[in-house]
Amino acid sequence: MPADSANNSTSERAICAENVSLGYGDRTILKDVSFCVEQGQIVTVLGGSGSGKSTLMKGLIGLLKPTKGRVRLYGKDIFETGAEAWLEWARRRIGVLFQSGALIGSLTLGENIALPIREFSNVPKEILPEIVRLKLEMVRLGGYESYYPAELSGGMKKRAGLARAIALDPKTLFCDEPTEGLDPVISAEMDNLLMELNRVLGITMVVVTHDLPSIKAISDWSIMVDGEARGIIATGPPNELENSSDSRVYDFFHRIARPVNSERR
Amino acid sequence: MGRGFPFETGKSSEGELLISFTTPLTYETAAEIWQSVSTLASRKENASLVLDLSAVSKVDSAGAALLRSIQGLCERKGVRLRTQSIQPPIKHFLEFLEREKPKKDKPSPPSGSMLERFGAFLIEQAAEFRDFARFCGSVFAVMAGSIRHPAKFRWAESFYYLQLAGSNAMTILFLIMFLLGVVMTFQAAIQLRQFGANIYVADLVSLALARELAPVFTAMLLAGRSGSAFAAEIGTMKVGEELDALSVMGFNLPEFITLPKVLALMIAAPLLTMWANFAGLVGGIAVSSVSLDLTPYSFMYEVYTTIEFSDIAGGLLKTEVFAILIALVGCFRGFQTSMGADSVGRQTTAAVVSGLFLIIFADAILTVIYYFLGW
């Protein structure tokens, strides 16, 4: 969604960043970033290494407080209320897939997925194992309930992390580099999985990635951030961005190496 | 029927119990529905159930799991079950969940009888002891090589660990041993005062410190501070594949990782033991001066006449053995770490437990040897 319409009718939109600046200490990573994500969309956040993609995601999920501006989830400013109230409100609305899966190593996959369900819902103990089985089957890990994360491959860990992220049926899912380090076949499988979850469950998704095939496969809309510009340099469907006149965007999509200290066209 | 109850019951045209859901089947409603439906399904008169989903506008994962659980319950109870009037989006969602057939979970290990488990435990311990012996052998082999070529040894690394394990532990060791000296002196004084033998408090405290307590307490402190730190450091390196990287670059891991730590503890332990002796004596002198009418001079003179070189040397030899064992077992446990943060925690704990056991075990053996040697 273009940045200029970010301030209009934000309540029905899943996410809206309004003039958000993010940084660590005195160091500003992103400055005056504005965009909105419509419900049911898959939006990819693109950019090179160190461009601020993951920082932006941290700002959107409430892990990093903006130094300026505000982030709205379903119309609600996530930093307006106290932390406790926000967590209570958010836990059923957002799920996060971390880069490494971030599974708890001392728990089995079943226990990892059961953890948020047991903690934040009142489902009876007879139904809980069935939900865990369903979630694992959704990510094609049916039968792996008793396995520990250390016994799984990288791709399986990511899928298990996804199962935990969607354990409570969130309305919005944030994914940090879901295909990073996976082979092309597993990457494509992960893409299909995200698209199916979006299509069948209607989950809105914000996917931080720089995996080109993945961007082209899953994105309804893309937002490209740049480290030097400290903000968004392009937004739009990936097939439009691919032919952008901005050399930074064009080079990214066509994997063109830029010589050191080169002039931009 | 109460307001907002999640379903209504009736009879179908074929006389079956008809359960018509009136609310979405979600995380919020699953518990109440399960409780009621499971009660109904357990009644003998309800031989067949019909679930009517015509008024259900939403089913989430908990709702889908609820339907599966009801199905499983009916199968177990021998109740016939069918569902009717499922709205297309919900049918689509349930079909999406059903597309992956569950595979068999990994087989759980056979539990066996108590005797079998005890046997398995012994075999496991024997294998662990064998691995530890091999590890020690590899470290001693590289140690011999380093003695031949001392210039190649990583002295800077050793001094770094010497500071961590040695000088950084001095304050806490002084405090522990000072208080131990105080306690020992009080305990001894209660007994010896009855015989007017106050002066022998100094003999008892100094001998106990030099021969036994200072080496053992120093070693225990090293096991808790340094052995665990070595295990955690090496374990974290293993989880981060740093050890694999060093191996493929051609580094000898026992030489590169273990030897500087062993040497650091070998230097730190006897120095700390002397420090512990000093701290214990200070505690003893403090109590003797205040409560037992012994001057510091008379206390120290008694110590001087009682303690022999072999008492000090025997204690230092013990502490040297303990230091080597603590460093080796700490590093060994670190190398035993498998993938995952929890494994680092387990091995760190194991390093402390094994270290304490080895300290007491070695102490017992050395004490017996000293007895026969007349030390």
PDB file of C-alpha atoms in Angstrom, chain B residues 174 178 182 277-287 299:
ATOM      1  CA  PHE B 174      39.311 -15.503  51.316  1.00  0.00           C
ATOM      2  CA  PHE B 178      38.183 -16.959  56.819  1.00  0.00           C
ATOM      3  CA  VAL B 182      36.327 -18.959  62.508  1.00  0.00           C
ATOM      4  CA  ASN B 277      45.555 -21.516  54.187  1.00  0.00           C
ATOM      5  CA  PHE B 278      46.362 -17.908  54.992  1.00  0.00           C
ATOM      6  CA  ALA B 279      42.691 -16.879  55.125  1.00  0.00           C
ATOM      7  CA  GLY B 280      41.782 -19.817  57.382  1.00  0.00           C
ATOM      8  CA  LEU B 281      44.612 -18.976  59.775  1.00  0.00           C
ATOM      9  CA  VAL B 282      43.508 -15.338  59.881  1.00  0.00           C
ATOM     10  CA  GLY B 283      40.033 -16.535  60.892  1.00  0.00           C
ATOM     11  CA  GLY B 284      41.523 -18.800  63.531  1.00  0.00           C
ATOM     12  CA  ILE B 285      43.739 -16.044  64.926  1.00  0.00           C
ATOM     13  CA  ALA B 286      40.820 -13.614  65.042  1.00  0.00           C
ATOM     14  CA  VAL B 287      38.668 -15.973  67.139  1.00  0.00           C
ATOM     15  CA  PHE B 299      48.973 -18.949  67.803  1.00  0.00           C
TER      16      PHE B 299
END
